[in-house]
Amino acid sequence: DVPMQVVVVTVRAPDLIAWLAVGFEIDDRLARDLHGLTGLDVSFLRGAAADRSIVASTLEGQPRRALRGLALAEYRLPGAAPVELGGVRFGGRVVDLSPGSQPPMHAVLQRPVDDKLAAFAWLRQRLVALALCSLLVAILLGGLLARGITRPLARLHQGARRVGEGDYGEPVAVGGCDELGALAHRFNGMREEIAAREQDILRLAYQDALTGLPNRARFNEELDAAIRGALGSGAALALLVLGLDRFKPINDALGHRAGDHVLCQVALRLRQLAPPSAILARLGGD
């Protein structure tokens, strides 16, 4: 009345002369040997649930005692949920060793779920560390990218503010060949064009187009400033107004081109004669 593992072989010399049967008792030592080979907890159960006995098992303590009430059907389906025995969760399979015979004999192969998942603990830790490192790298890259975008934009903003205030002297220094660099290059070109147009406007507003001398508006400003300076320092101030006599007959006889040439020559010679501190201007006409 003891479960046995029986091996039967034939003896031939060369004809069949005998059958050799060798039996090994199924006990805890055999279960431990199987555990050493498979790494699994091995248990042999005999009988149905009502009068089930534990023939052999590698389990000890409370899990072994709870093995008697194990519902074997829970282990028969692939992907079955772990079964708790004595506070320990086990995943496993059931092998029917005596199909159709009575009393039934089963081998239960088990492994603690926590032990199985422990092999992946290092992987989980590495994944967490990798995720944290990736997040840190993403934050750093995002900061560098944002810095690379906000700095050129800030420089463009400062350049636009200077242009709005009328300062066209300093260009916007944005390096690189990306979209921001191209935008800064276009902005600098626009700044130079605006400065050139403003110079032209100032020149037309305060300079005589023919002789290149300051015009009446610029002369009035310079005269006001000279009078204020003379009043403040008590220095003398002289004002000389020149007019060209018989200038109209030159235009009538030789044409306006000749008259313009005369005006330009007079302006040139007055520049050569006037001292550096003098203010020379064309008030209009001759």
mmCIF file of C-alpha atoms in Angstrom:
data_model
loop_
_atom_site.group_PDB
_atom_site.id
_atom_site.type_symbol
_atom_site.label_atom_id
_atom_site.label_comp_id
_atom_site.label_asym_id
_atom_site.label_seq_id
_atom_site.Cartn_x
_atom_site.Cartn_y
_atom_site.Cartn_z
ATOM 1 C CA ASP A 1 0.000 0.000 0.000
ATOM 2 C CA VAL A 2 2.921 2.351 -0.772
ATOM 3 C CA PRO A 3 3.124 4.278 -4.065
ATOM 4 C CA MET A 4 6.095 3.153 -6.087
ATOM 5 C CA GLN A 5 7.929 4.284 -9.154
ATOM 6 C CA VAL A 6 8.431 1.058 -11.128
ATOM 7 C CA VAL A 7 10.802 0.537 -14.045
ATOM 8 C CA VAL A 8 10.279 -2.629 -16.127
ATOM 9 C CA VAL A 9 12.792 -3.854 -18.730
ATOM 10 C CA THR A 10 13.181 -7.076 -20.705
ATOM 11 C CA VAL A 11 16.098 -9.492 -20.459
ATOM 12 C CA ARG A 12 17.083 -11.170 -23.765
ATOM 13 C CA ALA A 13 19.866 -13.652 -24.473
ATOM 14 C CA PRO A 14 19.078 -13.166 -27.370
ATOM 15 C CA ASP A 15 15.519 -14.400 -26.856
ATOM 16 C CA LEU A 16 13.284 -13.080 -24.134
ATOM 17 C CA ILE A 17 14.142 -14.953 -20.962
ATOM 18 C CA ALA A 18 12.880 -12.621 -18.224
ATOM 19 C CA TRP A 19 11.300 -9.372 -17.173
ATOM 20 C CA LEU A 20 13.151 -7.231 -14.668
ATOM 21 C CA ALA A 21 11.104 -4.893 -12.472
ATOM 22 C CA VAL A 22 12.725 -2.415 -10.117
ATOM 23 C CA GLY A 23 10.611 -0.266 -7.780
ATOM 24 C CA PHE A 24 11.466 2.950 -5.951
ATOM 25 C CA GLU A 25 9.305 4.228 -3.147
ATOM 26 C CA ILE A 26 7.856 7.687 -3.731
ATOM 27 C CA ASP A 27 8.903 9.663 -0.652
ATOM 28 C CA ASP A 28 10.287 13.031 0.353
ATOM 29 C CA ARG A 29 13.777 12.068 -0.789
ATOM 30 C CA LEU A 30 12.538 11.447 -4.339
ATOM 31 C CA ALA A 31 10.648 14.755 -4.203
ATOM 32 C CA ARG A 32 13.833 16.551 -3.121
ATOM 33 C CA ASP A 33 15.781 14.884 -5.954
ATOM 34 C CA LEU A 34 13.202 16.144 -8.446
ATOM 35 C CA HIS A 35 13.374 19.568 -6.827
ATOM 36 C CA GLY A 36 17.134 19.595 -7.358
ATOM 37 C CA LEU A 37 16.639 18.758 -11.034
ATOM 38 C CA THR A 38 13.790 21.168 -11.811
ATOM 39 C CA GLY A 39 13.999 23.913 -9.203
ATOM 40 C CA LEU A 40 10.299 23.352 -8.487
ATOM 41 C CA ASP A 41 8.508 22.282 -5.353
ATOM 42 C CA VAL A 42 7.236 18.736 -6.014
ATOM 43 C CA SER A 43 4.344 17.150 -4.136
ATOM 44 C CA PHE A 44 2.628 13.749 -4.627
ATOM 45 C CA LEU A 45 -1.017 13.578 -3.580
ATOM 46 C CA ARG A 46 -3.096 10.433 -3.316
ATOM 47 C CA GLY A 47 -6.862 10.166 -3.191
ATOM 48 C CA ALA A 48 -9.699 12.617 -3.713
ATOM 49 C CA ALA A 49 -10.139 15.866 -1.825
ATOM 50 C CA ALA A 50 -12.171 14.275 0.949
ATOM 51 C CA ASP A 51 -9.601 11.641 1.968
ATOM 52 C CA ARG A 52 -6.486 12.990 0.266
ATOM 53 C CA SER A 53 -3.112 12.114 1.715
ATOM 54 C CA ILE A 54 0.269 13.680 1.066
ATOM 55 C CA VAL A 55 2.608 10.919 -0.070
ATOM 56 C CA ALA A 56 5.658 13.133 -0.430
ATOM 57 C CA SER A 57 6.415 16.835 -0.768
ATOM 58 C CA THR A 58 9.241 19.345 -0.652
ATOM 59 C CA LEU A 59 6.947 21.801 1.096
ATOM 60 C CA GLU A 60 7.292 22.336 4.797
ATOM 61 C CA GLY A 61 5.191 23.809 7.571
ATOM 62 C CA GLN A 62 1.903 25.547 6.884
ATOM 63 C CA PRO A 63 2.080 25.292 3.038
ATOM 64 C CA ARG A 64 2.412 21.498 3.355
ATOM 65 C CA ARG A 65 -0.539 21.223 5.678
ATOM 66 C CA ALA A 66 -2.659 23.431 3.399
ATOM 67 C CA LEU A 67 -1.811 21.164 0.459
ATOM 68 C CA ARG A 68 -4.494 18.679 1.506
ATOM 69 C CA GLY A 69 -7.305 21.074 0.627
ATOM 70 C CA LEU A 70 -5.803 22.172 -2.691
ATOM 71 C CA ALA A 71 -8.368 22.432 -5.492
ATOM 72 C CA LEU A 72 -6.499 20.651 -8.263
ATOM 73 C CA ALA A 73 -8.832 22.017 -10.918
ATOM 74 C CA GLU A 74 -7.378 25.493 -10.349
ATOM 75 C CA TYR A 75 -3.980 24.254 -11.597
ATOM 76 C CA ARG A 76 -5.196 22.403 -14.669
ATOM 77 C CA LEU A 77 -5.866 25.412 -16.919
ATOM 78 C CA PRO A 78 -2.973 27.297 -18.545
ATOM 79 C CA GLY A 79 -2.553 30.773 -17.185
ATOM 80 C CA ALA A 80 -4.365 29.948 -13.948
ATOM 81 C CA ALA A 81 -4.131 32.447 -11.126
ATOM 82 C CA PRO A 82 -1.655 31.711 -8.323
ATOM 83 C CA VAL A 83 -2.946 29.651 -5.389
ATOM 84 C CA GLU A 84 -2.192 30.675 -1.825
ATOM 85 C CA LEU A 85 -0.995 27.966 0.534
ATOM 86 C CA GLY A 86 -0.146 28.924 4.089
ATOM 87 C CA GLY A 87 0.324 32.602 3.227
ATOM 88 C CA VAL A 88 2.581 31.861 0.245
ATOM 89 C CA ARG A 89 1.363 32.311 -3.340
ATOM 90 C CA PHE A 90 2.239 29.449 -5.649
ATOM 91 C CA GLY A 91 1.898 29.037 -9.360
ATOM 92 C CA GLY A 92 2.015 25.515 -10.705
ATOM 93 C CA ARG A 93 0.657 22.600 -12.697
ATOM 94 C CA VAL A 94 -0.963 19.253 -11.877
ATOM 95 C CA VAL A 95 0.120 15.994 -13.546
ATOM 96 C CA ASP A 96 -2.277 13.022 -13.328
ATOM 97 C CA LEU A 97 -0.079 9.957 -12.676
ATOM 98 C CA SER A 98 -2.901 7.367 -12.689
ATOM 99 C CA PRO A 99 -5.550 8.263 -15.248
ATOM 100 C CA GLY A 100 -8.747 6.300 -14.655
ATOM 101 C CA SER A 101 -7.476 4.327 -11.645
ATOM 102 C CA GLN A 102 -8.539 4.489 -8.047
ATOM 103 C CA PRO A 103 -7.409 6.036 -5.837
ATOM 104 C CA PRO A 104 -6.116 8.849 -8.078
ATOM 105 C CA MET A 105 -2.465 9.870 -7.876
ATOM 106 C CA HIS A 106 -1.278 13.347 -8.764
ATOM 107 C CA ALA A 107 2.017 15.151 -8.886
ATOM 108 C CA VAL A 108 1.836 18.882 -8.153
ATOM 109 C CA LEU A 109 4.671 21.074 -9.484
ATOM 110 C CA GLN A 110 4.820 24.472 -7.833
ATOM 111 C CA ARG A 111 6.978 27.535 -7.509
ATOM 112 C CA PRO A 112 6.464 30.580 -5.292
ATOM 113 C CA VAL A 113 5.331 33.523 -7.389
ATOM 114 C CA ASP A 114 7.392 35.977 -5.361
ATOM 115 C CA ASP A 115 10.544 33.990 -6.097
ATOM 116 C CA LYS A 116 9.700 33.969 -9.784
ATOM 117 C CA LEU A 117 9.118 37.711 -9.816
ATOM 118 C CA ALA A 118 12.264 38.362 -7.796
ATOM 119 C CA ALA A 119 14.315 37.551 -10.876
ATOM 120 C CA PHE A 120 12.730 40.572 -12.537
ATOM 121 C CA ALA A 121 13.266 42.932 -9.613
ATOM 122 C CA TRP A 122 16.654 44.036 -10.938
ATOM 123 C CA LEU A 123 15.061 44.639 -14.318
ATOM 124 C CA ARG A 124 12.348 46.748 -12.718
ATOM 125 C CA GLN A 125 14.985 48.739 -10.853
ATOM 126 C CA ARG A 126 16.974 49.274 -14.023
ATOM 127 C CA LEU A 127 13.870 50.306 -15.910
ATOM 128 C CA VAL A 128 13.010 52.815 -13.192
ATOM 129 C CA ALA A 129 16.587 54.128 -13.186
ATOM 130 C CA LEU A 130 16.538 54.290 -16.986
ATOM 131 C CA ALA A 131 13.221 56.133 -16.942
ATOM 132 C CA LEU A 132 14.561 58.643 -14.405
ATOM 133 C CA CYS A 133 17.741 59.146 -16.424
ATOM 134 C CA SER A 134 15.698 59.548 -19.596
ATOM 135 C CA LEU A 135 13.471 62.078 -17.872
ATOM 136 C CA LEU A 136 16.508 63.991 -16.592
ATOM 137 C CA VAL A 137 18.119 63.967 -20.036
ATOM 138 C CA ALA A 138 14.823 65.077 -21.588
ATOM 139 C CA ILE A 139 14.588 67.956 -19.094
ATOM 140 C CA LEU A 140 18.187 69.003 -19.798
ATOM 141 C CA LEU A 141 17.706 68.769 -23.552
ATOM 142 C CA GLY A 142 14.427 70.648 -23.269
ATOM 143 C CA GLY A 143 16.147 73.354 -21.213
ATOM 144 C CA LEU A 144 18.998 73.635 -23.710
ATOM 145 C CA LEU A 145 16.548 73.702 -26.614
ATOM 146 C CA ALA A 146 14.399 76.327 -24.918
ATOM 147 C CA ARG A 147 17.506 78.328 -24.066
ATOM 148 C CA GLY A 148 18.685 78.100 -27.658
ATOM 149 C CA ILE A 149 15.333 79.470 -28.798
ATOM 150 C CA THR A 150 14.620 82.075 -26.114
ATOM 151 C CA ARG A 151 18.054 83.729 -26.259
ATOM 152 C CA PRO A 152 17.878 84.565 -29.985
ATOM 153 C CA LEU A 153 14.264 85.650 -29.553
ATOM 154 C CA ALA A 154 15.285 87.921 -26.666
ATOM 155 C CA ARG A 155 18.041 89.432 -28.816
ATOM 156 C CA LEU A 156 15.584 89.968 -31.649
ATOM 157 C CA HIS A 157 13.188 91.607 -29.195
ATOM 158 C CA GLN A 158 15.921 93.940 -27.919
ATOM 159 C CA GLY A 159 16.933 94.777 -31.487
ATOM 160 C CA ALA A 160 13.336 95.561 -32.418
ATOM 161 C CA ARG A 161 13.035 97.795 -29.363
ATOM 162 C CA ARG A 162 16.220 99.687 -30.308
ATOM 163 C CA VAL A 163 14.941 100.150 -33.852
ATOM 164 C CA GLY A 164 11.636 101.407 -32.454
ATOM 165 C CA GLU A 165 13.583 103.943 -30.367
ATOM 166 C CA GLY A 166 15.513 105.106 -33.428
ATOM 167 C CA ASP A 167 18.830 103.358 -32.702
ATOM 168 C CA TYR A 168 20.022 101.672 -35.906
ATOM 169 C CA GLY A 169 23.705 101.361 -35.086
ATOM 170 C CA GLU A 170 23.967 97.948 -33.366
ATOM 171 C CA PRO A 171 23.053 94.802 -35.329
ATOM 172 C CA VAL A 172 21.364 91.764 -33.790
ATOM 173 C CA ALA A 173 24.004 89.085 -33.154
ATOM 174 C CA VAL A 174 22.321 85.704 -33.681
ATOM 175 C CA GLY A 175 24.519 82.924 -35.022
ATOM 176 C CA GLY A 176 23.529 79.690 -36.670
ATOM 177 C CA CYS A 177 21.985 78.719 -39.957
ATOM 178 C CA ASP A 178 18.547 77.794 -38.643
ATOM 179 C CA GLU A 179 15.307 79.708 -39.005
ATOM 180 C CA LEU A 180 16.181 82.111 -36.176
ATOM 181 C CA GLY A 181 19.555 82.876 -37.770
ATOM 182 C CA ALA A 182 17.859 83.576 -41.102
ATOM 183 C CA LEU A 183 15.288 85.763 -39.331
ATOM 184 C CA ALA A 184 18.058 87.728 -37.587
ATOM 185 C CA HIS A 185 19.864 88.183 -40.917
ATOM 186 C CA ARG A 186 16.708 89.524 -42.524
ATOM 187 C CA PHE A 187 16.092 91.746 -39.501
ATOM 188 C CA ASN A 188 19.603 93.233 -39.763
ATOM 189 C CA GLY A 189 19.043 93.861 -43.448
ATOM 190 C CA MET A 190 15.764 95.596 -42.667
ATOM 191 C CA ARG A 191 17.506 97.676 -39.957
ATOM 192 C CA GLU A 192 20.161 98.819 -42.416
ATOM 193 C CA GLU A 193 17.559 99.719 -45.030
ATOM 194 C CA ILE A 194 15.537 101.697 -42.479
ATOM 195 C CA ALA A 195 18.680 103.502 -41.308
ATOM 196 C CA ALA A 196 19.616 104.354 -44.901
ATOM 197 C CA ARG A 197 16.128 105.651 -45.679
ATOM 198 C CA GLU A 198 16.116 107.705 -42.490
ATOM 199 C CA GLN A 199 19.471 109.212 -43.437
ATOM 200 C CA ASP A 200 18.036 110.080 -46.836
ATOM 201 C CA ILE A 201 14.992 111.635 -45.192
ATOM 202 C CA LEU A 202 17.172 113.654 -42.814
ATOM 203 C CA ARG A 203 19.408 114.710 -45.665
ATOM 204 C CA LEU A 204 16.440 115.841 -47.737
ATOM 205 C CA ALA A 205 14.902 117.583 -44.721
ATOM 206 C CA TYR A 206 18.023 119.520 -43.641
ATOM 207 C CA GLN A 207 20.315 119.648 -46.687
ATOM 208 C CA ASP A 208 20.120 121.581 -49.916
ATOM 209 C CA ALA A 209 19.919 119.062 -52.749
ATOM 210 C CA LEU A 210 21.910 121.233 -55.196
ATOM 211 C CA THR A 211 24.862 122.559 -53.215
ATOM 212 C CA GLY A 212 24.967 120.036 -50.397
ATOM 213 C CA LEU A 213 24.885 122.854 -47.828
ATOM 214 C CA PRO A 214 22.455 122.886 -44.879
ATOM 215 C CA ASN A 215 19.089 124.311 -45.900
ATOM 216 C CA ARG A 216 16.968 127.029 -44.271
ATOM 217 C CA ALA A 217 15.445 124.698 -41.624
ATOM 218 C CA ARG A 218 18.833 123.405 -40.516
ATOM 219 C CA PHE A 219 20.277 126.913 -40.565
ATOM 220 C CA ASN A 220 17.506 128.179 -38.282
ATOM 221 C CA GLU A 221 18.254 125.383 -35.769
ATOM 222 C CA GLU A 222 21.989 126.063 -35.896
ATOM 223 C CA LEU A 223 21.378 129.819 -35.533
ATOM 224 C CA ASP A 224 19.159 129.312 -32.468
ATOM 225 C CA ALA A 225 21.799 127.097 -30.884
ATOM 226 C CA ALA A 226 24.577 129.599 -31.672
ATOM 227 C CA ILE A 227 22.563 132.493 -30.191
ATOM 228 C CA ARG A 228 21.880 130.529 -26.989
ATOM 229 C CA GLY A 229 25.551 129.615 -26.743
ATOM 230 C CA ALA A 230 26.623 133.242 -27.287
ATOM 231 C CA LEU A 231 24.151 134.484 -24.662
ATOM 232 C CA GLY A 232 25.391 131.956 -22.172
ATOM 233 C CA SER A 233 29.093 132.648 -22.677
ATOM 234 C CA GLY A 234 28.921 136.362 -23.535
ATOM 235 C CA ALA A 235 30.831 135.793 -26.759
ATOM 236 C CA ALA A 236 30.266 137.769 -29.938
ATOM 237 C CA LEU A 237 28.226 136.360 -32.808
ATOM 238 C CA ALA A 238 28.315 137.475 -36.436
ATOM 239 C CA LEU A 239 25.777 136.769 -39.164
ATOM 240 C CA LEU A 240 26.619 137.340 -42.827
ATOM 241 C CA VAL A 241 24.049 137.051 -45.623
ATOM 242 C CA LEU A 242 25.298 136.932 -49.212
ATOM 243 C CA GLY A 243 23.273 137.395 -52.367
ATOM 244 C CA LEU A 244 24.392 136.963 -55.980
ATOM 245 C CA ASP A 245 23.675 139.994 -58.142
ATOM 246 C CA ARG A 246 22.695 139.597 -61.791
ATOM 247 C CA PHE A 247 22.070 135.850 -61.219
ATOM 248 C CA LYS A 248 18.788 135.872 -63.148
ATOM 249 C CA PRO A 249 20.405 136.958 -66.461
ATOM 250 C CA ILE A 250 22.747 133.952 -66.193
ATOM 251 C CA ASN A 251 19.755 131.620 -66.014
ATOM 252 C CA ASP A 252 18.039 133.486 -68.819
ATOM 253 C CA ALA A 253 21.053 133.580 -71.125
ATOM 254 C CA LEU A 254 22.847 130.317 -70.411
ATOM 255 C CA GLY A 255 20.078 128.157 -68.883
ATOM 256 C CA HIS A 256 19.377 126.784 -65.452
ATOM 257 C CA ARG A 257 22.187 124.201 -65.692
ATOM 258 C CA ALA A 258 24.701 127.008 -65.925
ATOM 259 C CA GLY A 259 22.991 128.801 -63.041
ATOM 260 C CA ASP A 260 23.108 125.654 -60.908
ATOM 261 C CA HIS A 261 26.800 125.273 -61.744
ATOM 262 C CA VAL A 262 27.454 128.845 -60.592
ATOM 263 C CA LEU A 263 25.663 128.169 -57.292
ATOM 264 C CA CYS A 264 27.685 124.976 -56.709
ATOM 265 C CA GLN A 265 30.973 126.819 -57.425
ATOM 266 C CA VAL A 266 30.027 129.630 -55.040
ATOM 267 C CA ALA A 267 29.192 127.086 -52.314
ATOM 268 C CA LEU A 268 32.478 125.254 -52.903
ATOM 269 C CA ARG A 269 34.551 128.452 -52.664
ATOM 270 C CA LEU A 270 32.680 129.607 -49.562
ATOM 271 C CA ARG A 271 33.459 126.240 -47.930
ATOM 272 C CA GLN A 272 37.126 126.767 -48.692
ATOM 273 C CA LEU A 273 37.114 130.314 -47.290
ATOM 274 C CA ALA A 274 34.937 129.836 -44.204
ATOM 275 C CA PRO A 275 36.617 128.806 -40.931
ATOM 276 C CA PRO A 276 35.804 125.353 -39.469
ATOM 277 C CA SER A 277 33.581 126.844 -36.756
ATOM 278 C CA ALA A 278 31.434 128.751 -39.213
ATOM 279 C CA ILE A 279 27.933 127.651 -40.110
ATOM 280 C CA LEU A 280 27.395 127.842 -43.868
ATOM 281 C CA ALA A 281 23.939 127.324 -45.378
ATOM 282 C CA ARG A 282 21.850 128.117 -48.449
ATOM 283 C CA LEU A 283 18.700 129.986 -47.502
ATOM 284 C CA GLY A 284 17.134 129.671 -50.932
ATOM 285 C CA GLY A 285 17.398 131.083 -54.463
ATOM 286 C CA ASP A 286 20.653 133.027 -54.856
#
